[in-house]
Amino acid sequence: MSRLDDERRILEDADSTLLDLVDNVLNKGVVVTGDVVLSLAGVDLVYVRVSALLCAADRLLPPPRR
Amino acid sequence: MYVYAVVDAGADLSNVRGLSGEPVRAVACGGVAAAVGDLAGEPELTAETLKGHDEAVRRIAAVLPAVLPARFGTVLADEGALRDALGSRDEPLRSALEAVRGREQMTLRLAFAAGAPVAAEPAEGGPGLRYLEARSGTALRRRPDVAWLLDGMGDLVRAERIERIDRPPLLGTVHHLVDRGSGPAYRERLDRLRGQTPGLVSSVTGPWPPYAFVEADW
């Protein structure tokens, strides 16, 4: 399956909520600059961004523990 | 001190719980307030904590009409640091709060469908302007099928933000600010309209707290 097909399939997938969760919560919202900047556990935000756009958040992030 | 959102000054957040179940309180910062909680440490970036952040913002939005969500991972030393960070942004934050009052966000992702011809984006102006527009959402907004779809949603939409994604087949992301409670009407309208734009694939999520509308520069 080509990358295009893969991306289209993911986009057509009914549950794109995790993708939008990552994009909204990590890339949007008020930025408050403070004394202490949270280290995001070594995660490259550019990678997170690109991955989020490609809907690969489920591969990037560990599955929620229940 | 972990920041969840910017809210109205004097907002009452009693009984609202944060990411780790801690009480959330409003700290006054000039004409606005920040909804904060005290976490034992810094939250790690996982799917769970991202969801936890979003859920806490939603709990805040459930008791307040106007909420500007903070980006994930904002940790400040104390209330003084918070005032330093927000003090000079009083005016724009208050305008943004007014703009999102009673509203929430729907997020629409657009791609072109398999086999669909890639419609040219109509160009206006000189090469410089065309270059700038191609990088922004303006050109995408003018694509006939995209324009038709988005115009058809127009009466439900209070504000629109478009992010172009230059990675075929992905076209871009459209964030819409809509009245609270109008999510079902939005989805119903979209379902009806997208049946008539076979060249486009779209996926919608929401309602979300208004993450994409924290600056009132639109």
CSV table of C-alpha atoms in Angstrom, one decimal:
chain,number,residue,atom,x,y,z
A,1,MET,CA,0.0,0.0,0.0
A,2,SER,CA,1.5,3.4,-1.0
A,3,ARG,CA,2.0,6.2,1.5
A,4,LEU,CA,-0.8,8.2,-0.2
A,5,ASP,CA,-3.2,5.3,0.3
A,6,ASP,CA,-2.1,4.8,3.8
A,7,GLU,CA,-2.7,8.5,4.7
A,8,ARG,CA,-6.0,8.5,3.0
A,9,ARG,CA,-7.1,5.4,4.8
A,10,ILE,CA,-6.1,6.9,8.1
A,11,LEU,CA,-7.9,10.1,7.3
A,12,GLU,CA,-11.0,8.2,6.4
A,13,ASP,CA,-10.8,6.2,9.6
A,14,ALA,CA,-13.7,7.2,11.7
A,15,ASP,CA,-11.6,7.7,14.8
A,16,SER,CA,-9.2,10.5,14.2
A,17,THR,CA,-9.8,11.9,17.6
A,18,LEU,CA,-6.3,10.9,19.0
A,19,LEU,CA,-4.7,12.7,16.1
A,20,ASP,CA,-6.7,15.9,16.8
A,21,LEU,CA,-6.1,15.5,20.5
A,22,VAL,CA,-2.3,15.6,19.9
A,23,ASP,CA,-2.5,18.5,17.5
A,24,ASN,CA,-4.9,20.5,19.7
A,25,VAL,CA,-3.3,19.9,23.0
A,26,LEU,CA,0.4,20.0,21.9
A,27,ASN,CA,0.3,22.5,19.1
A,28,LYS,CA,-2.5,24.9,20.0
A,29,GLY,CA,-3.5,26.6,23.1
A,30,VAL,CA,-2.2,29.6,25.0
A,31,VAL,CA,1.6,29.5,25.4
A,32,VAL,CA,2.6,30.7,28.8
A,33,THR,CA,6.3,31.2,29.1
A,34,GLY,CA,7.6,30.8,32.5
A,35,ASP,CA,10.7,30.2,34.7
A,36,VAL,CA,10.4,26.5,34.4
A,37,VAL,CA,10.0,24.9,31.0
A,38,LEU,CA,8.6,21.4,31.0
A,39,SER,CA,10.9,18.9,29.4
A,40,LEU,CA,8.8,16.8,27.2
A,41,ALA,CA,10.7,13.6,28.0
A,42,GLY,CA,13.1,14.1,25.1
A,43,VAL,CA,10.4,13.9,22.5
A,44,ASP,CA,11.1,15.9,19.4
A,45,LEU,CA,8.2,18.2,18.9
A,46,VAL,CA,8.8,18.5,15.2
A,47,TYR,CA,8.5,14.8,15.0
A,48,VAL,CA,5.3,14.9,17.1
A,49,ARG,CA,3.9,17.5,14.8
A,50,VAL,CA,4.6,15.6,11.6
A,51,SER,CA,3.5,12.4,13.1
A,52,ALA,CA,0.3,14.0,14.3
A,53,LEU,CA,-0.4,15.3,10.8
A,54,LEU,CA,0.0,11.9,9.4
A,55,CYS,CA,-2.3,10.5,12.0
A,56,ALA,CA,0.4,8.2,13.3
A,57,ALA,CA,-0.1,9.3,16.9
A,58,ASP,CA,-1.2,5.8,17.8
A,59,ARG,CA,2.2,4.5,16.8
A,60,LEU,CA,4.2,7.3,18.4
A,61,LEU,CA,2.4,7.3,21.8
A,62,PRO,CA,2.1,4.3,24.0
A,63,PRO,CA,-1.5,3.0,24.2
A,64,PRO,CA,-3.5,4.2,27.2
A,65,ARG,CA,-3.2,1.8,30.1
A,66,ARG,CA,-6.5,0.8,31.4
B,1,MET,CA,2.0,24.8,39.3
B,2,TYR,CA,0.5,23.5,36.1
B,3,VAL,CA,-1.6,25.7,33.9
B,4,TYR,CA,-4.8,24.4,32.3
B,5,ALA,CA,-6.4,27.5,30.9
B,6,VAL,CA,-6.9,31.2,30.9
B,7,VAL,CA,-10.4,32.1,32.2
B,8,ASP,CA,-12.3,35.2,33.3
B,9,ALA,CA,-11.1,37.0,36.4
B,10,GLY,CA,-13.2,36.0,39.4
B,11,ALA,CA,-14.1,32.6,37.9
B,12,ASP,CA,-15.3,30.0,40.4
B,13,LEU,CA,-13.6,26.6,39.9
B,14,SER,CA,-14.5,25.0,43.2
B,15,ASN,CA,-15.0,21.3,42.7
B,16,VAL,CA,-13.1,21.2,39.4
B,17,ARG,CA,-10.3,18.5,39.4
B,18,GLY,CA,-7.2,18.5,37.3
B,19,LEU,CA,-4.9,16.0,35.6
B,20,SER,CA,-4.0,14.1,38.8
B,21,GLY,CA,-7.3,14.7,40.5
B,22,GLU,CA,-5.9,17.7,42.3
B,23,PRO,CA,-8.2,20.8,42.9
B,24,VAL,CA,-8.1,23.4,40.2
B,25,ARG,CA,-8.1,27.0,41.3
B,26,ALA,CA,-8.2,30.4,39.6
B,27,VAL,CA,-5.2,32.7,40.1
B,28,ALA,CA,-6.0,36.3,39.2
B,29,CYS,CA,-3.6,37.9,36.7
B,30,GLY,CA,-4.8,41.5,35.9
B,31,GLY,CA,-8.1,41.3,34.0
B,32,VAL,CA,-8.0,37.6,33.5
B,33,ALA,CA,-7.2,34.5,35.6
B,34,ALA,CA,-5.3,31.3,35.1
B,35,ALA,CA,-6.8,27.9,36.0
B,36,VAL,CA,-4.0,26.0,37.7
B,37,GLY,CA,-3.4,22.9,39.7
B,38,ASP,CA,-0.5,21.7,41.8
B,39,LEU,CA,1.0,18.6,40.4
B,40,ALA,CA,3.5,16.4,42.3
B,41,GLY,CA,5.9,16.5,39.3
B,42,GLU,CA,6.0,17.3,35.7
B,43,PRO,CA,3.5,15.3,33.6
B,44,GLU,CA,5.2,13.0,31.1
B,45,LEU,CA,4.1,13.2,27.5
B,46,THR,CA,1.9,10.2,26.9
B,47,ALA,CA,-1.4,9.7,25.3
B,48,GLU,CA,-2.9,9.4,28.8
B,49,THR,CA,-1.6,12.7,30.0
B,50,LEU,CA,-2.6,14.5,26.8
B,51,LYS,CA,-6.1,13.1,27.3
B,52,GLY,CA,-6.0,14.0,31.0
B,53,HIS,CA,-5.1,17.6,30.1
B,54,ASP,CA,-7.9,17.8,27.6
B,55,GLU,CA,-10.4,16.3,30.1
B,56,ALA,CA,-9.4,18.8,32.8
B,57,VAL,CA,-9.9,21.7,30.3
B,58,ARG,CA,-13.3,20.3,29.4
B,59,ARG,CA,-14.2,20.1,33.1
B,60,ILE,CA,-13.3,23.8,33.4
B,61,ALA,CA,-15.3,24.6,30.3
B,62,ALA,CA,-18.3,22.7,31.7
B,63,VAL,CA,-18.6,25.3,34.5
B,64,LEU,CA,-17.4,28.4,32.7
B,65,PRO,CA,-18.7,30.0,29.5
B,66,ALA,CA,-15.3,31.3,28.3
B,67,VAL,CA,-12.1,29.2,28.4
B,68,LEU,CA,-8.8,29.6,26.5
B,69,PRO,CA,-7.0,26.3,26.8
B,70,ALA,CA,-3.3,26.3,27.7
B,71,ARG,CA,-0.9,24.3,25.6
B,72,PHE,CA,0.1,21.0,27.2
B,73,GLY,CA,3.1,21.1,29.6
B,74,THR,CA,3.0,24.6,31.0
B,75,VAL,CA,4.6,24.4,34.4
B,76,LEU,CA,5.4,27.6,36.4
B,77,ALA,CA,7.3,28.0,39.6
B,78,ASP,CA,4.7,30.1,41.5
B,79,GLU,CA,2.0,32.7,41.1
B,80,GLY,CA,4.6,35.5,40.6
B,81,ALA,CA,6.0,33.7,37.6
B,82,LEU,CA,2.4,33.4,36.2
B,83,ARG,CA,1.8,37.1,36.6
B,84,ASP,CA,5.1,37.9,34.9
B,85,ALA,CA,4.1,35.6,32.0
B,86,LEU,CA,0.5,36.8,31.6
B,87,GLY,CA,0.6,40.4,33.0
B,88,SER,CA,1.5,42.1,29.7
B,89,ARG,CA,-1.0,40.1,27.7
B,90,ASP,CA,-4.1,41.2,29.5
B,91,GLU,CA,-5.8,43.0,26.6
B,92,PRO,CA,-5.4,40.3,23.9
B,93,LEU,CA,-6.4,37.6,26.3
B,94,ARG,CA,-9.5,39.4,27.3
B,95,SER,CA,-10.5,39.9,23.6
B,96,ALA,CA,-9.9,36.2,22.9
B,97,LEU,CA,-12.0,35.3,25.9
B,98,GLU,CA,-14.9,37.4,24.6
B,99,ALA,CA,-14.5,35.8,21.1
B,100,VAL,CA,-14.8,32.2,22.5
B,101,ARG,CA,-17.5,32.9,25.0
B,102,GLY,CA,-20.3,30.4,24.7
B,103,ARG,CA,-18.4,28.7,21.8
B,104,GLU,CA,-16.4,25.5,21.1
B,105,GLN,CA,-14.3,24.1,18.3
B,106,MET,CA,-14.9,21.6,15.5
B,107,THR,CA,-11.9,20.4,13.5
B,108,LEU,CA,-12.2,19.3,9.9
B,109,ARG,CA,-9.4,17.6,8.0
B,110,LEU,CA,-9.5,17.7,4.3
B,111,ALA,CA,-7.8,15.5,1.7
B,112,PHE,CA,-8.4,14.8,-2.0
B,113,ALA,CA,-10.1,11.5,-2.7
B,114,ALA,CA,-8.3,8.6,-4.5
B,115,GLY,CA,-8.5,9.1,-8.2
B,116,ALA,CA,-9.9,12.6,-8.0
B,117,PRO,CA,-8.3,15.2,-10.2
B,118,VAL,CA,-6.2,17.6,-8.3
B,119,ALA,CA,-8.1,20.8,-8.8
B,120,ALA,CA,-6.0,23.9,-9.3
B,121,GLU,CA,-6.2,26.5,-6.7
B,122,PRO,CA,-7.3,29.7,-8.4
B,123,ALA,CA,-4.6,32.3,-8.2
B,124,GLU,CA,-4.9,36.1,-8.0
B,125,GLY,CA,-2.4,38.9,-7.9
B,126,GLY,CA,1.3,38.8,-8.7
B,127,PRO,CA,3.8,36.0,-8.1
B,128,GLY,CA,4.8,37.3,-4.7
B,129,LEU,CA,1.2,37.3,-3.5
B,130,ARG,CA,0.6,34.0,-5.1
B,131,TYR,CA,3.6,32.5,-3.3
B,132,LEU,CA,2.4,33.8,0.1
B,133,GLU,CA,-1.1,32.7,-0.5
B,134,ALA,CA,0.0,29.2,-1.6
B,135,ARG,CA,1.7,28.9,1.8
B,136,SER,CA,-1.3,30.0,3.7
B,137,GLY,CA,-4.8,28.7,3.8
B,138,THR,CA,-6.1,31.4,1.5
B,139,ALA,CA,-5.5,29.5,-1.7
B,140,LEU,CA,-7.0,26.3,-0.2
B,141,ARG,CA,-10.1,28.2,0.8
B,142,ARG,CA,-10.5,29.3,-2.8
B,143,ARG,CA,-10.5,25.8,-4.3
B,144,PRO,CA,-14.0,25.5,-5.7
B,145,ASP,CA,-14.9,22.3,-3.9
B,146,VAL,CA,-13.4,23.5,-0.6
B,147,ALA,CA,-15.1,26.9,-0.9
B,148,TRP,CA,-18.4,25.2,-1.7
B,149,LEU,CA,-18.2,22.9,1.3
B,150,LEU,CA,-17.1,25.6,3.8
B,151,ASP,CA,-19.5,28.2,2.5
B,152,GLY,CA,-22.3,25.6,3.0
B,153,MET,CA,-21.3,25.4,6.7
B,154,GLY,CA,-21.1,29.2,7.0
B,155,ASP,CA,-24.2,30.0,9.0
B,156,LEU,CA,-23.0,27.5,11.8
B,157,VAL,CA,-19.5,29.0,11.9
B,158,ARG,CA,-18.5,32.0,14.0
B,159,ALA,CA,-14.8,32.0,13.1
B,160,GLU,CA,-12.6,29.9,10.8
B,161,ARG,CA,-8.9,29.0,10.9
B,162,ILE,CA,-7.3,27.1,8.0
B,163,GLU,CA,-3.9,25.4,8.1
B,164,ARG,CA,-2.6,24.2,4.8
B,165,ILE,CA,-0.8,20.9,4.8
B,166,ASP,CA,1.4,20.6,1.7
B,167,ARG,CA,1.6,16.8,1.7
B,168,PRO,CA,-0.7,15.1,-0.8
B,169,PRO,CA,-3.3,13.8,-0.4
B,170,LEU,CA,-3.7,15.9,2.7
B,171,LEU,CA,-4.9,19.4,1.9
B,172,GLY,CA,-5.3,21.0,5.2
B,173,THR,CA,-7.0,21.4,8.5
B,174,VAL,CA,-10.0,23.7,9.1
B,175,HIS,CA,-10.8,24.7,12.6
B,176,HIS,CA,-14.3,26.2,13.1
B,177,LEU,CA,-15.5,28.1,16.1
B,178,VAL,CA,-19.2,27.2,16.6
B,179,ASP,CA,-21.9,27.9,19.3
B,180,ARG,CA,-21.8,25.4,22.1
B,181,GLY,CA,-24.2,22.6,21.5
B,182,SER,CA,-24.2,23.0,17.8
B,183,GLY,CA,-21.8,20.1,17.2
B,184,PRO,CA,-24.6,17.7,16.1
B,185,ALA,CA,-26.0,20.2,13.6
B,186,TYR,CA,-22.5,20.8,12.3
B,187,ARG,CA,-21.9,17.1,11.7
B,188,GLU,CA,-25.3,16.6,10.1
B,189,ARG,CA,-24.7,19.5,7.7
B,190,LEU,CA,-21.3,18.2,6.8
B,191,ASP,CA,-22.6,14.8,6.2
B,192,ARG,CA,-25.2,16.2,3.8
B,193,LEU,CA,-22.7,18.5,1.9
B,194,ARG,CA,-19.8,16.1,1.6
B,195,GLY,CA,-21.9,13.7,-0.3
B,196,GLN,CA,-21.8,16.3,-3.1
B,197,THR,CA,-18.0,16.8,-3.1
B,198,PRO,CA,-16.8,13.5,-4.3
B,199,GLY,CA,-13.3,14.9,-4.9
B,200,LEU,CA,-12.8,15.6,-1.2
B,201,VAL,CA,-12.3,13.3,1.8
B,202,SER,CA,-13.0,14.8,5.1
B,203,SER,CA,-12.9,13.8,8.7
B,204,VAL,CA,-14.4,15.8,11.6
B,205,THR,CA,-13.7,15.7,15.3
B,206,GLY,CA,-15.2,17.7,18.1
B,207,PRO,CA,-16.5,19.5,19.9
B,208,TRP,CA,-13.2,20.6,21.4
B,209,PRO,CA,-12.4,23.4,23.8
B,210,PRO,CA,-11.3,26.3,21.5
B,211,TYR,CA,-7.6,25.3,21.3
B,212,ALA,CA,-7.2,26.9,17.9
B,213,PHE,CA,-8.8,30.2,18.9
B,214,VAL,CA,-6.7,31.4,21.7
B,215,GLU,CA,-5.7,34.6,19.9
B,216,ALA,CA,-8.4,37.0,18.8
B,217,ASP,CA,-6.5,38.1,15.7
B,218,TRP,CA,-9.2,37.0,13.3
